Amino acid sequence: MNLSMKWLGDYVKADMPVKDLCHALTMSGSKVECFEEEGKNISKVVVGKILSKGPHENADALFVCQVDIGADAPIQIVTNAKNVKEGDLVPVALDGAVLPEGKIKKCKMRGVESFGMFCGLDTLGLTAHDFPYADPEGVFVIEEDCTLGQDIHSAIGLDDTSIEFEITSNRPDCLSVIGLARETAATYGTELKVKAPEFKGVDGDINSMLKVDIHNTEKCQRYCAGIVKNVKIEPSPRWMRERLRASGVRPINNFVDITNYVMLEYGQPMHAFDLRFVEGAHINVRNAKNGEKIMTLDGVERELTDDMLVIADEKKPVAVAGIMGGEYSGIMDDTTTVVFESAYFEPSQVRQTSKKLKLKSDASSRYEKGVDRLISMTCLKRAFELVEELGAGEVLNTVIDCDYTDKTPASVDFGDKPEAPMVKWINDFLGTDISREDMIKYLERLEFKVEGEKVIAPSFRIDIGCKADIAEEVARIYGYNNIPSTDFRGVARAEFTEEQKFVRTLRNAAVSLGGYEIATYSFVSPKYFDKIRLPEDSKLRKAVKIVNPLGEDTSVMRTSTIPSMLDVLSFNYNNRNEKACLFEISKEYLPATVEKPYINGDTLVNSGEKKHKYQYSLPDEPQRLTIGMYGGNCDFYTMKGMIEQILDEFKIADADYIRAADSDAFDEKSAFHPGRSAVIVKGEKVLGIFGEVHPAVQETYELGVKTYVAKLNIPELMELAADKITYKPLPKFPATTRDLSLVVDEDMPVAELEKAIKGAVGKILEKVTLFDVYRSEDMKKNSKKSVAYSISMRSHDGTLTDEQADSAMKKALKALSAIGAELRQ
């Protein structure tokens, strides 16, 4: 709903800044989407008068004009406009003017200086509907009352502000200017000025010219009709065109504009018929007949069914009730007698008919939400008032009003207990302490009435049905910001679970290591298993199948997160991202066999005796941290370093790294390079797998660079993470250092050597540091290598003696010798 600030000012004081109004109305329940000031992208355009127009000395198609803009001296403008002459008032864009199409600067045109330009309608963002007298192809010749040098915004009424509201479906009363004026008055506590419409009319009996019958009083509860004779079809006055334009409605002619004006003003759709095309001068509001057809105003022939309501004459439908008129129901240039319709149609039937016919209109969007069933006659009178104000015809002073509406107002009864149940209930519900006097004041500002403990809603508030609705009305006028914040009663304060805390810490750790988080679908294609070279007998191929998948590519639940990560890495690489470091915290869905109790009908039969009919699979859903990277000089050790940092974050020390090819913990090892991948273990817990992606898998995913992936098991990490941090005092005694240079087989992992040293040295070991790896030509021939370690030892009971250090080193050499390591000579 677009609201004109000028129009709003007719009904309520609206001189506040538009931003203040938007904020206040949003806070009181009428959400503002945005506002737009007309002509805001136009500046330095003024009204000018052409004093003279002569030929250009160097161009036959150009003219040189002297223009009076109300300044000390006229200015010269070169133009090619043929529709202007001496004495015309025109919009003049001066040197430095800003227009939607760009900035205007003085220039020379074929050697003659021009200090501006004349503007046409399109240059100002207008159309011929805004100014019907103007030439849409030429310069806009102004016929309005204005002064020379006057800013074009005020001269032609291009100075309104339009506010766009998001009106929820339960508040159709706000789909009108008066409805929003009512909200403004209630929000600011000011007076609402809406006078009852009046018209004089001319003598005449409408019943001698028109007859109306309602054949379905459930779907049409009220139908008001009136007649205007001797109509004059012409453009609407400028003030009406301006308001329609600001509301987003295109002006057409005075009679069509009047119906649109009343609809925008009151929220009540109206329709005008040419009486010539109402055969038998008899309007029948009835259900359509199956197979009956109507050509609607949009030029489409539509077939009707017997559950649709139509406005018909004695032979045919002339309109689809509440939605759109028929081909010959509109106003034409030679129309002389017009029938105005103002009716109430039941919302659900309008919505159903609109949906079946695939036909939407401004009228249907209002009717299907519900309009005030008591204002049909008021709106008819308002239309006649406008007809007389515009001098558009002679209004008969008699009308037809077929009224079957239930005029019982909606109300909410809080009961008749003596302890003021309305005040107590609302305050308890809102957590406030508002007095009864203030509550009544707020409700009366919204046109509610309070009778004892009963609240009566106005007819336009069709959304009122329970106590909470009344409490909401009190709350929004009292001010949501004034309601104190309180905890939910009877509900414990929400806190993160231990798993949630762990995952948050894990996510922060991954981000601190340079990772960007991604999210992928849990539904995947069975082809993913082949893409990572998963063995045919792998248990991971036994995925949970989706009963109603969107397609083959999303037909199973993933049992591994690695293919999803490779998909995203491939997408980034093929979109020319030179490097990527991504991570995802997500779930795998691993089938687990669970017994289901035997069920006979809806009754559980003796589950205590362990009677079971069959078994079914219910997936486990363990969380995984998946990391993927390529580019930027990353390698196996980059990934290993990231994993060590994560383990260190949770104080998980002494994890072992086993060659993935030597472990059966992960079937996904087939996706990794056999010599550049590892499984992470600590004791009997398997923590994860990482390494370089297998070249065949890289080729499958069209990854042209070495790619590295890791998958960590979050449940196992949580289990091993230290709950508390234990601090050790600073050492009191010095450390003793020994170096060892060992000769080992080329394929001997240094981690195995470190493990042997740690086990042999025992408690006095402080740190083992690898500081050199050496390969001589002789060593290479024998597939040997030399590794050197610095071993730091310290006792917390006293200074280590040489004998103690030497003894520890002998134990280390013995342990190393047992795994094939020799002391280098």
PDB file of C-alpha atoms in Angstrom, residues 3 151 174 270 720:
ATOM      1  CA  LEU A   3       0.357   6.374   0.966  1.00  0.00           C
ATOM      2  CA  ASP A 151      10.769  25.389  -9.011  1.00  0.00           C
ATOM      3  CA  CYS A 174      -5.000  -0.439   6.515  1.00  0.00           C
ATOM      4  CA  MET A 270     -16.148  -0.030  -6.551  1.00  0.00           C
ATOM      5  CA  LEU A 720      39.090 -36.724  24.616  1.00  0.00           C
TER       6      LEU A 720
END
